[in-house]
mmCIF file of C-alpha atoms in Angstrom:
data_model
loop_
_atom_site.group_PDB
_atom_site.id
_atom_site.type_symbol
_atom_site.label_atom_id
_atom_site.label_comp_id
_atom_site.label_asym_id
_atom_site.label_seq_id
_atom_site.Cartn_x
_atom_site.Cartn_y
_atom_site.Cartn_z
ATOM 1 C CA UNK A 1 109.740 126.546 99.380
ATOM 2 C CA UNK A 2 107.127 124.385 101.166
ATOM 3 C CA UNK A 3 108.868 122.703 104.146
ATOM 4 C CA UNK A 4 106.042 120.179 104.714
ATOM 5 C CA UNK A 5 105.208 118.836 101.275
ATOM 6 C CA UNK A 6 106.516 119.587 97.815
ATOM 7 C CA UNK A 7 105.502 117.342 94.925
ATOM 8 C CA UNK A 8 108.828 117.378 93.071
ATOM 9 C CA UNK A 9 110.696 116.583 96.261
ATOM 10 C CA UNK A 10 108.272 113.823 97.117
ATOM 11 C CA UNK A 11 108.700 112.261 93.650
ATOM 12 C CA UNK A 12 112.455 112.199 94.184
ATOM 13 C CA UNK A 13 112.217 110.379 97.451
ATOM 14 C CA UNK A 14 109.705 107.977 96.028
ATOM 15 C CA UNK A 15 112.057 107.242 93.096
ATOM 16 C CA UNK A 16 114.968 106.704 95.495
ATOM 17 C CA UNK A 17 112.987 104.321 97.677
ATOM 18 C CA UNK A 18 111.709 102.415 94.655
ATOM 19 C CA UNK A 19 115.199 102.012 93.276
ATOM 20 C CA UNK A 20 116.238 100.660 96.652
ATOM 21 C CA UNK A 21 113.714 97.770 96.426
ATOM 22 C CA UNK A 22 115.905 95.703 94.084
ATOM 23 C CA UNK A 23 119.046 95.624 96.233
ATOM 24 C CA UNK A 24 117.186 95.547 99.507
ATOM 25 C CA UNK A 25 114.564 92.805 98.840
ATOM 26 C CA UNK A 26 114.603 91.968 95.124
ATOM 27 C CA UNK A 27 115.546 88.311 95.812
ATOM 28 C CA UNK A 28 112.706 88.118 98.457
ATOM 29 C CA UNK A 29 110.122 89.386 96.024
ATOM 30 C CA UNK A 30 111.347 86.973 93.327
ATOM 31 C CA UNK A 31 111.107 84.113 95.781
ATOM 32 C CA UNK A 32 107.466 85.091 96.637
ATOM 33 C CA UNK A 33 106.659 85.172 92.904
ATOM 34 C CA UNK A 34 108.117 81.715 92.339
ATOM 35 C CA UNK A 35 106.422 79.854 95.236
ATOM 36 C CA UNK A 36 103.125 79.305 93.319
ATOM 37 C CA UNK A 37 105.154 78.128 90.321
ATOM 38 C CA UNK A 38 107.017 75.725 92.597
ATOM 39 C CA UNK A 39 103.639 74.341 93.780
ATOM 40 C CA UNK A 40 102.658 73.896 90.107
ATOM 41 C CA UNK A 41 105.874 71.960 89.459
ATOM 42 C CA UNK A 42 105.322 69.797 92.561
ATOM 43 C CA UNK A 43 101.818 68.884 91.481
ATOM 44 C CA UNK A 44 103.152 68.105 87.970
ATOM 45 C CA UNK A 45 105.738 65.715 89.462
ATOM 46 C CA UNK A 46 103.094 64.124 91.639
ATOM 47 C CA UNK A 47 100.852 63.617 88.616
ATOM 48 C CA UNK A 48 103.632 61.949 86.647
ATOM 49 C CA UNK A 49 104.754 59.720 89.481
ATOM 50 C CA UNK A 50 101.223 58.591 90.514
ATOM 51 C CA UNK A 51 99.752 58.599 86.983
ATOM 52 C CA UNK A 52 96.846 60.574 88.343
ATOM 53 C CA UNK A 53 95.297 63.839 87.305
ATOM 54 C CA UNK A 54 95.629 66.730 89.665
ATOM 55 C CA UNK A 55 93.869 70.000 88.927
ATOM 56 C CA UNK A 56 94.285 73.146 91.030
ATOM 57 C CA UNK A 57 91.233 75.228 91.390
ATOM 58 C CA UNK A 58 91.612 78.903 90.344
ATOM 59 C CA UNK A 59 90.297 80.062 93.712
ATOM 60 C CA UNK A 60 93.079 78.152 95.521
ATOM 61 C CA UNK A 61 95.675 79.700 93.206
ATOM 62 C CA UNK A 62 94.243 83.139 93.798
ATOM 63 C CA UNK A 63 94.439 82.567 97.554
ATOM 64 C CA UNK A 64 98.094 81.575 97.243
ATOM 65 C CA UNK A 65 98.863 84.704 95.235
ATOM 66 C CA UNK A 66 97.044 86.770 97.889
ATOM 67 C CA UNK A 67 99.087 85.213 100.575
ATOM 68 C CA UNK A 68 102.312 86.011 98.723
ATOM 69 C CA UNK A 69 101.219 89.647 98.440
ATOM 70 C CA UNK A 70 100.545 89.760 102.176
ATOM 71 C CA UNK A 71 104.028 88.341 102.882
ATOM 72 C CA UNK A 72 105.495 91.009 100.618
ATOM 73 C CA UNK A 73 103.800 93.728 102.670
ATOM 74 C CA UNK A 74 104.867 92.083 105.921
ATOM 75 C CA UNK A 75 108.538 91.857 104.920
ATOM 76 C CA UNK A 76 108.872 95.207 103.114
ATOM 77 C CA UNK A 77 109.054 97.489 106.255
ATOM 78 C CA UNK A 78 111.939 95.633 107.841
ATOM 79 C CA UNK A 79 113.826 95.062 104.559
ATOM 80 C CA UNK A 80 113.481 98.590 103.212
ATOM 81 C CA UNK A 81 113.319 100.677 106.370
ATOM 82 C CA UNK A 82 114.662 98.378 109.025
ATOM 83 C CA UNK A 83 117.172 100.923 110.292
ATOM 84 C CA UNK A 84 114.873 103.950 110.418
ATOM 85 C CA UNK A 85 114.429 103.602 114.219
ATOM 86 C CA UNK A 86 118.047 103.015 115.075
ATOM 87 C CA UNK A 87 119.992 105.903 116.605
ATOM 88 C CA UNK A 88 123.214 105.637 114.596
ATOM 89 C CA UNK A 89 122.206 103.654 111.519
ATOM 90 C CA UNK A 90 119.019 105.679 111.081
ATOM 91 C CA UNK A 91 120.831 108.952 110.439
ATOM 92 C CA UNK A 92 120.821 108.209 106.711
ATOM 93 C CA UNK A 93 117.005 108.214 106.804
ATOM 94 C CA UNK A 94 116.850 111.399 108.810
ATOM 95 C CA UNK A 95 119.307 113.179 106.442
ATOM 96 C CA UNK A 96 117.358 112.434 103.244
ATOM 97 C CA UNK A 97 116.527 115.759 101.423
ATOM 98 C CA UNK A 98 112.847 115.521 102.095
ATOM 99 C CA UNK A 99 110.419 116.426 104.777
ATOM 100 C CA UNK A 100 109.252 113.864 107.377
ATOM 101 C CA UNK A 101 105.850 113.753 105.796
ATOM 102 C CA UNK A 102 107.234 113.059 102.334
ATOM 103 C CA UNK A 103 109.524 110.253 103.640
ATOM 104 C CA UNK A 104 106.632 108.732 105.566
ATOM 105 C CA UNK A 105 104.251 108.829 102.643
ATOM 106 C CA UNK A 106 106.923 107.220 100.451
ATOM 107 C CA UNK A 107 107.397 104.537 103.078
ATOM 108 C CA UNK A 108 103.637 103.802 103.114
ATOM 109 C CA UNK A 109 103.558 103.751 99.318
ATOM 110 C CA UNK A 110 106.407 101.243 98.975
ATOM 111 C CA UNK A 111 105.317 98.950 101.810
ATOM 112 C CA UNK A 112 101.563 98.988 101.314
ATOM 113 C CA UNK A 113 101.243 99.203 97.532
ATOM 114 C CA UNK A 114 104.430 98.956 95.440
ATOM 115 C CA UNK A 115 105.990 95.720 96.888
ATOM 116 C CA UNK A 116 102.727 93.762 97.076
ATOM 117 C CA UNK A 117 101.779 95.017 93.572
ATOM 118 C CA UNK A 118 105.105 93.805 92.162
ATOM 119 C CA UNK A 119 104.446 90.354 93.591
ATOM 120 C CA UNK A 120 100.826 90.405 92.412
ATOM 121 C CA UNK A 121 101.710 91.306 88.774
ATOM 122 C CA UNK A 122 104.630 88.794 88.743
ATOM 123 C CA UNK A 123 102.430 85.971 90.098
ATOM 124 C CA UNK A 124 99.622 86.740 87.623
ATOM 125 C CA UNK A 125 102.040 86.763 84.663
ATOM 126 C CA UNK A 126 103.541 83.466 85.790
ATOM 127 C CA UNK A 127 100.099 81.964 86.337
ATOM 128 C CA UNK A 128 99.012 82.961 82.816
ATOM 129 C CA UNK A 129 102.186 81.293 81.352
ATOM 130 C CA UNK A 130 101.532 78.135 83.363
ATOM 131 C CA UNK A 131 97.917 78.037 82.333
ATOM 132 C CA UNK A 132 98.832 78.238 78.633
ATOM 133 C CA UNK A 133 101.263 75.273 78.963
ATOM 134 C CA UNK A 134 99.506 72.001 77.906
ATOM 135 C CA UNK A 135 100.889 70.065 80.906
ATOM 136 C CA UNK A 136 100.378 70.738 84.617
ATOM 137 C CA UNK A 137 97.393 71.353 86.855
ATOM 138 C CA UNK A 138 96.380 74.809 85.591
ATOM 139 C CA UNK A 139 93.537 74.445 83.143
ATOM 140 C CA UNK A 140 91.378 77.466 84.018
ATOM 141 C CA UNK A 141 92.110 81.136 84.171
ATOM 142 C CA UNK A 142 92.340 82.894 87.511
ATOM 143 C CA UNK A 143 89.204 84.885 86.887
ATOM 144 C CA UNK A 144 87.177 81.634 86.702
ATOM 145 C CA UNK A 145 87.129 81.407 90.541
ATOM 146 C CA UNK A 146 83.398 81.597 91.311
ATOM 147 C CA UNK A 147 82.229 78.478 93.089
ATOM 148 C CA UNK A 148 79.210 76.900 91.477
ATOM 149 C CA UNK A 149 78.166 74.385 94.154
ATOM 150 C CA UNK A 150 78.406 76.400 97.401
ATOM 151 C CA UNK A 151 75.727 75.324 99.830
ATOM 152 C CA UNK A 152 76.628 75.525 103.487
ATOM 153 C CA UNK A 153 79.484 76.248 105.897
ATOM 154 C CA UNK A 154 79.834 74.408 109.182
ATOM 155 C CA UNK A 155 79.899 76.858 112.056
ATOM 156 C CA UNK A 156 80.495 76.273 115.767
ATOM 157 C CA UNK A 157 80.552 72.525 115.891
ATOM 158 C CA UNK A 158 77.335 70.842 114.764
ATOM 159 C CA UNK A 159 75.558 74.106 113.885
ATOM 160 C CA UNK A 160 75.153 74.799 110.169
ATOM 161 C CA UNK A 161 75.248 78.191 108.605
ATOM 162 C CA UNK A 162 73.261 77.474 105.433
ATOM 163 C CA UNK A 163 73.542 80.156 102.744
ATOM 164 C CA UNK A 164 71.695 80.206 99.444
ATOM 165 C CA UNK A 165 74.410 80.292 96.870
ATOM 166 C CA UNK A 166 72.510 82.527 94.399
ATOM 167 C CA UNK A 167 71.761 85.146 97.061
ATOM 168 C CA UNK A 168 75.272 84.822 98.529
ATOM 169 C CA UNK A 169 77.143 85.588 95.346
ATOM 170 C CA UNK A 170 74.641 87.983 93.793
ATOM 171 C CA UNK A 171 73.928 90.235 96.805
ATOM 172 C CA UNK A 172 75.423 93.650 95.861
ATOM 173 C CA UNK A 173 75.846 94.903 99.360
ATOM 174 C CA UNK A 174 77.662 91.759 100.497
ATOM 175 C CA UNK A 175 79.867 91.749 97.407
ATOM 176 C CA UNK A 176 80.907 95.360 97.918
ATOM 177 C CA UNK A 177 81.391 94.796 101.665
ATOM 178 C CA UNK A 178 83.506 91.753 100.927
ATOM 179 C CA UNK A 179 85.724 93.727 98.495
ATOM 180 C CA UNK A 180 86.214 96.487 101.074
ATOM 181 C CA UNK A 181 86.935 93.872 103.730
ATOM 182 C CA UNK A 182 89.758 92.467 101.627
ATOM 183 C CA UNK A 183 91.238 95.983 101.115
ATOM 184 C CA UNK A 184 90.881 97.081 104.779
ATOM 185 C CA UNK A 185 92.122 93.712 106.136
ATOM 186 C CA UNK A 186 95.241 93.812 103.991
ATOM 187 C CA UNK A 187 95.791 97.461 104.985
ATOM 188 C CA UNK A 188 95.463 96.585 108.700
ATOM 189 C CA UNK A 189 97.799 93.595 108.560
ATOM 190 C CA UNK A 190 100.456 95.527 106.681
ATOM 191 C CA UNK A 191 100.210 98.552 108.947
ATOM 192 C CA UNK A 192 100.823 96.314 111.975
ATOM 193 C CA UNK A 193 104.260 95.455 110.605
ATOM 194 C CA UNK A 194 104.939 99.015 109.527
ATOM 195 C CA UNK A 195 104.144 100.149 113.055
ATOM 196 C CA UNK A 196 106.193 97.533 114.822
ATOM 197 C CA UNK A 197 109.076 98.359 112.499
ATOM 198 C CA UNK A 198 109.381 101.548 114.460
ATOM 199 C CA UNK A 199 109.330 99.751 117.836
ATOM 200 C CA UNK A 200 111.541 96.699 117.630
ATOM 201 C CA UNK A 201 115.283 97.065 116.943
ATOM 202 C CA UNK A 202 116.041 93.541 115.731
ATOM 203 C CA UNK A 203 114.117 90.502 114.507
ATOM 204 C CA UNK A 204 111.196 92.764 113.781
ATOM 205 C CA UNK A 205 108.997 90.354 111.785
ATOM 206 C CA UNK A 206 109.456 87.377 114.078
ATOM 207 C CA UNK A 207 108.833 89.520 117.215
ATOM 208 C CA UNK A 208 105.684 90.935 115.668
ATOM 209 C CA UNK A 209 104.403 87.455 114.822
ATOM 210 C CA UNK A 210 105.088 86.251 118.355
ATOM 211 C CA UNK A 211 103.225 89.292 119.715
ATOM 212 C CA UNK A 212 100.256 88.580 117.428
ATOM 213 C CA UNK A 213 100.196 84.952 118.493
ATOM 214 C CA UNK A 214 100.203 86.051 122.115
ATOM 215 C CA UNK A 215 97.330 88.508 121.545
ATOM 216 C CA UNK A 216 95.365 85.840 119.727
ATOM 217 C CA UNK A 217 95.951 83.359 122.562
ATOM 218 C CA UNK A 218 94.646 85.889 125.091
ATOM 219 C CA UNK A 219 91.556 86.560 122.933
ATOM 220 C CA UNK A 220 90.845 82.881 122.615
ATOM 221 C CA UNK A 221 91.060 82.390 126.360
ATOM 222 C CA UNK A 222 88.624 85.308 126.670
ATOM 223 C CA UNK A 223 86.125 84.309 123.979
ATOM 224 C CA UNK A 224 85.827 80.572 124.787
ATOM 225 C CA UNK A 225 84.453 81.161 128.349
ATOM 226 C CA UNK A 226 82.034 83.671 126.926
ATOM 227 C CA UNK A 227 80.721 81.186 124.384
ATOM 228 C CA UNK A 228 80.446 78.560 127.063
ATOM 229 C CA UNK A 229 78.544 80.959 129.251
ATOM 230 C CA UNK A 230 76.009 81.996 126.652
ATOM 231 C CA UNK A 231 75.615 78.338 125.472
ATOM 232 C CA UNK A 232 74.480 76.776 122.222
ATOM 233 C CA UNK A 233 71.075 78.475 122.218
ATOM 234 C CA UNK A 234 72.305 82.048 121.849
ATOM 235 C CA UNK A 235 74.970 80.902 119.389
ATOM 236 C CA UNK A 236 72.335 79.080 117.384
ATOM 237 C CA UNK A 237 70.157 82.198 117.414
ATOM 238 C CA UNK A 238 73.087 84.271 116.094
ATOM 239 C CA UNK A 239 73.732 81.705 113.336
ATOM 240 C CA UNK A 240 70.077 81.788 112.325
ATOM 241 C CA UNK A 241 70.208 85.572 112.259
ATOM 242 C CA UNK A 242 73.163 85.753 109.937
ATOM 243 C CA UNK A 243 71.501 83.249 107.588
ATOM 244 C CA UNK A 244 69.878 86.423 106.299
ATOM 245 C CA UNK A 245 72.280 87.763 103.693
ATOM 246 C CA UNK A 246 71.435 91.367 104.566
ATOM 247 C CA UNK A 247 72.283 90.730 108.202
ATOM 248 C CA UNK A 248 75.583 89.105 107.179
ATOM 249 C CA UNK A 249 76.316 92.097 104.956
ATOM 250 C CA UNK A 250 75.703 94.438 107.906
ATOM 251 C CA UNK A 251 78.204 92.472 110.045
ATOM 252 C CA UNK A 252 80.842 92.690 107.314
ATOM 253 C CA UNK A 253 80.311 96.428 106.963
ATOM 254 C CA UNK A 254 80.706 96.794 110.695
ATOM 255 C CA UNK A 255 83.967 94.881 110.610
ATOM 256 C CA UNK A 256 85.134 97.135 107.741
ATOM 257 C CA UNK A 257 84.563 100.175 109.905
ATOM 258 C CA UNK A 258 86.495 98.684 112.725
ATOM 259 C CA UNK A 259 89.435 97.748 110.465
ATOM 260 C CA UNK A 260 89.487 101.159 108.873
ATOM 261 C CA UNK A 261 89.563 102.860 112.277
ATOM 262 C CA UNK A 262 92.333 100.571 113.534
ATOM 263 C CA UNK A 263 94.363 101.087 110.343
ATOM 264 C CA UNK A 264 93.979 104.863 110.530
ATOM 265 C CA UNK A 265 95.121 104.776 114.193
ATOM 266 C CA UNK A 266 98.216 102.774 113.246
ATOM 267 C CA UNK A 267 98.999 105.152 110.385
ATOM 268 C CA UNK A 268 98.772 108.129 112.713
ATOM 269 C CA UNK A 269 100.723 106.430 115.517
ATOM 270 C CA UNK A 270 103.515 105.294 113.209
ATOM 271 C CA UNK A 271 103.878 108.714 111.644
ATOM 272 C CA UNK A 272 103.996 110.240 115.148
ATOM 273 C CA UNK A 273 106.734 107.841 116.246
ATOM 274 C CA UNK A 274 108.866 108.580 113.193
ATOM 275 C CA UNK A 275 108.321 112.274 113.632
ATOM 276 C CA UNK A 276 109.665 112.173 117.208
ATOM 277 C CA UNK A 277 112.404 109.596 116.555
ATOM 278 C CA UNK A 278 115.633 110.690 118.197
ATOM 279 C CA UNK A 279 118.697 110.489 115.922
#
């Protein structure tokens, strides 16, 4: 029998972890699915009370659904595997009849894919139902989210980053890079919380968020003096350079590579920590 990975054994631990989602965080996932519906109800009440018409753009609704999926990925590690790094309580995880690799792959599957996918499907189904209803602020389908009047984005104070809307939305390289950016960004954010789930003993999500705020604060204190040192001329030159859609696509591809490397490093480091976890 293969002691590292066996498909039937892996399927069993995946099934066990999947069945544990409902008791461990079923109410949390339901809450995340109902938040956009609560916003729809709030806008309906506001429309009735003010006798005004409020319409919610499909792009905004899609962003809300995306945010709920991110929250699902953020909360899943601590809710499903919160005791995996505790000496006494984590024995149940260590004693599961599966190899460490199989248990770790199942953990990644549930946290990175299954829980966010449950929220995504639930939100989309609810959005379709709310769009069908004659009342409310949903009058377009979610897939009708392409802006038609995009002209410019204000960047760095008074400097304008002017992008041609036709080139911006029809550039194949930029569209593909943007899709990969969404995937790698979500992967990176979720892996941060999977990784910190193996470090912190209690209040794992809140401690991780505080650490991220601290890191962001340090980065801001570092970047602002650099921008002040280089001045508006160099910043303006950079803005003019990325007005070229191909240059902007190159930057997005570069960011994708960085996110992929960081995500891979977190996946490896988390697996190493779980492998050497003392129980």
